[in-house]
Amino acid sequence: MTIGESALARREILARIRAAQGRGASSRPAQAEIEAVETYVERHPRGPLPPVEDDVVERFRARAESMQSTTDLVERPADVPAAAARYLAANGLPKTGCVWPALARLDWAGAGLALEARGAEDRDLVGVTGAFAALAETGTLMVVATPDTPAATSLLPETHIAVVPVARIVKHMEDAWQLVRDELGQPPRLVNFISGPSRTGDIDQTIVLGAHGPYRVHMILVRSAD
């Protein structure tokens, strides 16, 4: 099944569910439903959270690397393409692939990379994305799908490079969901949580990387937004 066929099937399934609920064809929740969810969230405070040290950047890096991700730290967004090129060269990986349209403004060509601003296709071995947030507690990326931030870019290529502003690193998953409520107003169509390379232990309880997604996840943390 192609990505387009999968999306069509999803829409048809959700349409049948909405019809069974008597909600009509609209994919958007009614205002009353949104208000009910907001009221529920406001009336239910967070439960106990594990302590996370104040240096969330170092905590995030340590947790991410413990799950076989690799990390780098640069000062500015303009430094990202060169950092990505160094990583690819050091690991003998292709310098071609795709990048989120939201990151197309960076000078990838100037760093010797041929990255097309689009969602991933079968031929892409490298995909570069950003991140909506990053969780210091677990070293996990929170990625929100939009037309400028397609989900396939982090899922299909063998190598996933994620650009993570340190200002988007929060302590807990609950903090990341609060950012979603504050900045997006309602849950987005798709949210992915990425904790290192894809893996499975189904065969002889032996961990195998790249079973259902990227073999590698490399995170470039950016100190400044300028």
CSV table of C-alpha atoms in Angstrom, one decimal:
chain,number,residue,atom,x,y,z
A,1,MET,CA,0.0,0.0,0.0
A,2,THR,CA,1.4,3.4,-0.9
A,3,ILE,CA,1.4,6.4,1.4
A,4,GLY,CA,-1.5,7.9,-0.6
A,5,GLU,CA,-3.6,4.8,-0.4
A,6,SER,CA,-2.9,4.5,3.3
A,7,ALA,CA,-4.1,8.1,3.8
A,8,LEU,CA,-7.2,7.5,1.8
A,9,ALA,CA,-8.0,4.3,3.8
A,10,ARG,CA,-7.5,6.3,7.0
A,11,ARG,CA,-9.9,9.0,5.9
A,12,GLU,CA,-12.5,6.4,5.0
A,13,ILE,CA,-12.2,4.6,8.3
A,14,LEU,CA,-12.5,7.8,10.3
A,15,ALA,CA,-15.5,8.9,8.1
A,16,ARG,CA,-17.3,5.7,9.0
A,17,ILE,CA,-16.6,6.2,12.7
A,18,ARG,CA,-17.9,9.8,12.5
A,19,ALA,CA,-21.0,8.7,10.7
A,20,ALA,CA,-21.7,6.0,13.3
A,21,GLN,CA,-21.4,8.7,16.0
A,22,GLY,CA,-23.8,11.0,14.1
A,23,ARG,CA,-21.1,13.6,13.8
A,24,GLY,CA,-21.3,14.2,10.0
A,25,ALA,CA,-18.5,14.4,7.5
A,26,SER,CA,-16.4,17.1,9.2
A,27,SER,CA,-13.0,15.9,10.5
A,28,ARG,CA,-12.9,18.7,13.0
A,29,PRO,CA,-14.3,18.2,16.5
A,30,ALA,CA,-17.3,20.3,17.5
A,31,GLN,CA,-16.7,23.3,19.7
A,32,ALA,CA,-18.5,21.6,22.5
A,33,GLU,CA,-16.2,18.6,22.3
A,34,ILE,CA,-13.1,20.9,22.4
A,35,GLU,CA,-14.5,22.8,25.5
A,36,ALA,CA,-15.2,19.5,27.2
A,37,VAL,CA,-11.7,18.3,26.7
A,38,GLU,CA,-10.2,21.6,27.9
A,39,THR,CA,-12.4,21.4,31.0
A,40,TYR,CA,-11.3,17.9,31.7
A,41,VAL,CA,-7.6,18.8,31.3
A,42,GLU,CA,-7.9,21.8,33.6
A,43,ARG,CA,-9.6,19.9,36.3
A,44,HIS,CA,-7.1,17.0,36.4
A,45,PRO,CA,-3.7,18.2,37.6
A,46,ARG,CA,-0.6,16.3,36.8
A,47,GLY,CA,0.4,13.3,38.9
A,48,PRO,CA,3.8,12.7,40.4
A,49,LEU,CA,6.7,13.3,38.0
A,50,PRO,CA,10.2,11.8,38.3
A,51,PRO,CA,12.9,14.4,39.1
A,52,VAL,CA,14.9,15.8,36.2
A,53,GLU,CA,18.0,17.8,36.8
A,54,ASP,CA,18.0,21.5,35.7
A,55,ASP,CA,20.5,21.0,32.9
A,56,VAL,CA,18.0,19.6,30.5
A,57,VAL,CA,20.4,19.8,27.5
A,58,GLU,CA,22.9,17.4,29.1
A,59,ARG,CA,20.1,15.2,30.5
A,60,PHE,CA,18.5,15.0,27.0
A,61,ARG,CA,21.8,14.1,25.3
A,62,ALA,CA,22.7,11.4,27.9
A,63,ARG,CA,19.3,9.8,27.6
A,64,ALA,CA,19.3,10.0,23.8
A,65,GLU,CA,22.7,8.5,23.5
A,66,SER,CA,21.8,5.7,25.9
A,67,MET,CA,19.3,4.6,23.3
A,68,GLN,CA,21.8,4.5,20.4
A,69,SER,CA,21.1,8.0,19.1
A,70,THR,CA,24.1,10.3,18.5
A,71,THR,CA,24.2,14.0,19.2
A,72,ASP,CA,26.0,17.1,18.3
A,73,LEU,CA,25.8,20.7,19.6
A,74,VAL,CA,26.1,23.8,17.5
A,75,GLU,CA,25.6,27.5,18.2
A,76,ARG,CA,23.3,28.7,15.4
A,77,PRO,CA,20.9,27.3,12.8
A,78,ALA,CA,23.4,28.4,10.1
A,79,ASP,CA,25.8,25.9,11.6
A,80,VAL,CA,23.5,23.0,11.1
A,81,PRO,CA,24.2,22.1,7.4
A,82,ALA,CA,28.0,21.8,8.0
A,83,ALA,CA,27.3,19.7,11.1
A,84,ALA,CA,25.0,17.4,9.1
A,85,ALA,CA,27.6,17.1,6.4
A,86,ARG,CA,30.3,16.2,8.9
A,87,TYR,CA,28.2,13.4,10.4
A,88,LEU,CA,27.3,11.9,7.0
A,89,ALA,CA,30.9,12.0,5.8
A,90,ALA,CA,32.3,10.5,9.0
A,91,ASN,CA,29.9,7.6,8.7
A,92,GLY,CA,30.2,7.1,4.9
A,93,LEU,CA,26.6,8.0,4.3
A,94,PRO,CA,25.0,9.6,1.2
A,95,LYS,CA,24.9,13.4,0.9
A,96,THR,CA,21.5,13.2,-0.9
A,97,GLY,CA,18.0,12.9,0.5
A,98,CYS,CA,15.1,15.0,1.7
A,99,VAL,CA,14.6,17.8,4.3
A,100,TRP,CA,11.5,19.3,5.8
A,101,PRO,CA,10.2,22.3,3.8
A,102,ALA,CA,10.3,24.2,7.1
A,103,LEU,CA,14.1,23.8,7.1
A,104,ALA,CA,14.6,24.5,3.4
A,105,ARG,CA,16.0,28.0,4.1
A,106,LEU,CA,19.2,26.6,5.5
A,107,ASP,CA,22.2,26.5,3.1
A,108,TRP,CA,22.4,22.8,2.6
A,109,ALA,CA,23.9,23.1,-0.9
A,110,GLY,CA,26.7,25.3,0.6
A,111,ALA,CA,27.6,22.4,2.9
A,112,GLY,CA,27.8,20.0,-0.1
A,113,LEU,CA,24.4,18.3,0.6
A,114,ALA,CA,21.7,17.8,-2.1
A,115,LEU,CA,18.6,17.7,0.0
A,116,GLU,CA,15.2,18.2,-1.6
A,117,ALA,CA,12.5,20.0,0.5
A,118,ARG,CA,9.7,17.4,0.6
A,119,GLY,CA,8.4,14.4,2.3
A,120,ALA,CA,10.5,11.2,2.0
A,121,GLU,CA,10.2,8.7,-0.9
A,122,ASP,CA,11.4,5.1,-1.2
A,123,ARG,CA,14.7,6.2,-2.8
A,124,ASP,CA,15.7,8.5,0.1
A,125,LEU,CA,18.4,7.2,2.4
A,126,VAL,CA,18.7,10.4,4.5
A,127,GLY,CA,15.9,12.5,5.9
A,128,VAL,CA,16.4,15.8,7.9
A,129,THR,CA,13.7,17.1,10.2
A,130,GLY,CA,13.2,19.4,13.1
A,131,ALA,CA,11.3,18.6,16.3
A,132,PHE,CA,8.3,20.2,18.0
A,133,ALA,CA,9.8,19.4,21.4
A,134,ALA,CA,12.3,17.1,23.0
A,135,LEU,CA,11.9,15.3,26.3
A,136,ALA,CA,14.9,15.4,28.7
A,137,GLU,CA,13.4,12.7,30.9
A,138,THR,CA,13.7,10.0,28.2
A,139,GLY,CA,15.8,11.5,25.4
A,140,THR,CA,12.7,11.4,23.1
A,141,LEU,CA,11.8,13.7,20.2
A,142,MET,CA,8.2,14.9,19.8
A,143,VAL,CA,7.5,15.4,16.1
A,144,VAL,CA,4.3,17.0,14.8
A,145,ALA,CA,3.2,16.4,11.2
A,146,THR,CA,2.1,19.4,9.0
A,147,PRO,CA,2.4,20.1,5.3
A,148,ASP,CA,5.8,21.8,6.1
A,149,THR,CA,6.9,19.0,8.5
A,150,PRO,CA,5.9,15.7,6.8
A,151,ALA,CA,6.0,12.6,9.0
A,152,ALA,CA,7.5,10.4,6.3
A,153,THR,CA,10.8,12.3,6.4
A,154,SER,CA,11.6,10.9,9.9
A,155,LEU,CA,10.2,7.4,9.2
A,156,LEU,CA,11.2,6.1,5.8
A,157,PRO,CA,14.9,7.0,5.3
A,158,GLU,CA,17.6,4.7,6.9
A,159,THR,CA,19.2,7.8,8.5
A,160,HIS,CA,17.2,10.4,10.4
A,161,ILE,CA,18.9,13.7,11.3
A,162,ALA,CA,16.9,15.8,13.7
A,163,VAL,CA,17.5,19.5,14.2
A,164,VAL,CA,16.6,20.3,17.8
A,165,PRO,CA,16.6,23.9,19.2
A,166,VAL,CA,17.6,23.6,22.9
A,167,ALA,CA,14.8,26.0,23.8
A,168,ARG,CA,12.4,23.2,22.8
A,169,ILE,CA,13.8,20.8,25.3
A,170,VAL,CA,11.4,20.3,28.2
A,171,LYS,CA,11.7,18.1,31.3
A,172,HIS,CA,8.7,15.8,30.8
A,173,MET,CA,6.2,14.6,28.3
A,174,GLU,CA,3.5,16.5,30.2
A,175,ASP,CA,5.4,19.7,29.4
A,176,ALA,CA,5.5,18.9,25.7
A,177,TRP,CA,1.7,18.3,25.6
A,178,GLN,CA,1.3,21.7,27.4
A,179,LEU,CA,3.2,23.3,24.5
A,180,VAL,CA,0.8,21.6,22.1
A,181,ARG,CA,-2.2,23.1,23.9
A,182,ASP,CA,-0.6,26.5,24.3
A,183,GLU,CA,0.8,26.9,20.8
A,184,LEU,CA,-1.5,24.8,18.6
A,185,GLY,CA,-4.8,25.1,20.4
A,186,GLN,CA,-5.9,21.5,19.6
A,187,PRO,CA,-4.2,18.2,19.0
A,188,PRO,CA,-2.5,18.0,15.6
A,189,ARG,CA,-3.4,15.4,13.1
A,190,LEU,CA,-0.4,13.3,13.9
A,191,VAL,CA,2.2,13.3,16.6
A,192,ASN,CA,5.2,10.9,16.7
A,193,PHE,CA,7.5,10.2,19.6
A,194,ILE,CA,10.9,9.0,18.5
A,195,SER,CA,13.3,7.4,21.1
A,196,GLY,CA,16.4,6.4,19.1
A,197,PRO,CA,16.6,4.2,16.0
A,198,SER,CA,13.8,1.7,15.2
A,199,ARG,CA,14.4,-1.6,16.9
A,200,THR,CA,12.9,-5.0,17.7
A,201,GLY,CA,13.7,-7.9,19.9
A,202,ASP,CA,11.2,-10.3,18.4
A,203,ILE,CA,13.7,-12.8,17.1
A,204,ASP,CA,15.6,-14.7,19.8
A,205,GLN,CA,15.3,-11.7,22.1
A,206,THR,CA,18.1,-10.1,20.2
A,207,ILE,CA,17.8,-6.3,19.6
A,208,VAL,CA,18.0,-5.5,15.9
A,209,LEU,CA,18.1,-1.8,14.8
A,210,GLY,CA,16.2,-0.5,11.7
A,211,ALA,CA,13.4,-3.1,11.9
A,212,HIS,CA,10.6,-0.7,11.3
A,213,GLY,CA,12.2,2.6,10.5
A,214,PRO,CA,15.6,4.4,10.6
A,215,TYR,CA,18.8,2.5,11.4
A,216,ARG,CA,20.3,5.7,12.8
A,217,VAL,CA,19.1,8.8,14.5
A,218,HIS,CA,21.5,11.8,14.8
A,219,MET,CA,20.4,14.9,16.7
A,220,ILE,CA,21.9,18.3,16.1
A,221,LEU,CA,21.1,20.5,19.1
A,222,VAL,CA,21.1,24.3,18.4
A,223,ARG,CA,21.8,26.7,21.2
A,224,SER,CA,20.5,29.9,19.6
A,225,ALA,CA,17.5,30.6,17.4
A,226,ASP,CA,19.3,33.3,15.4
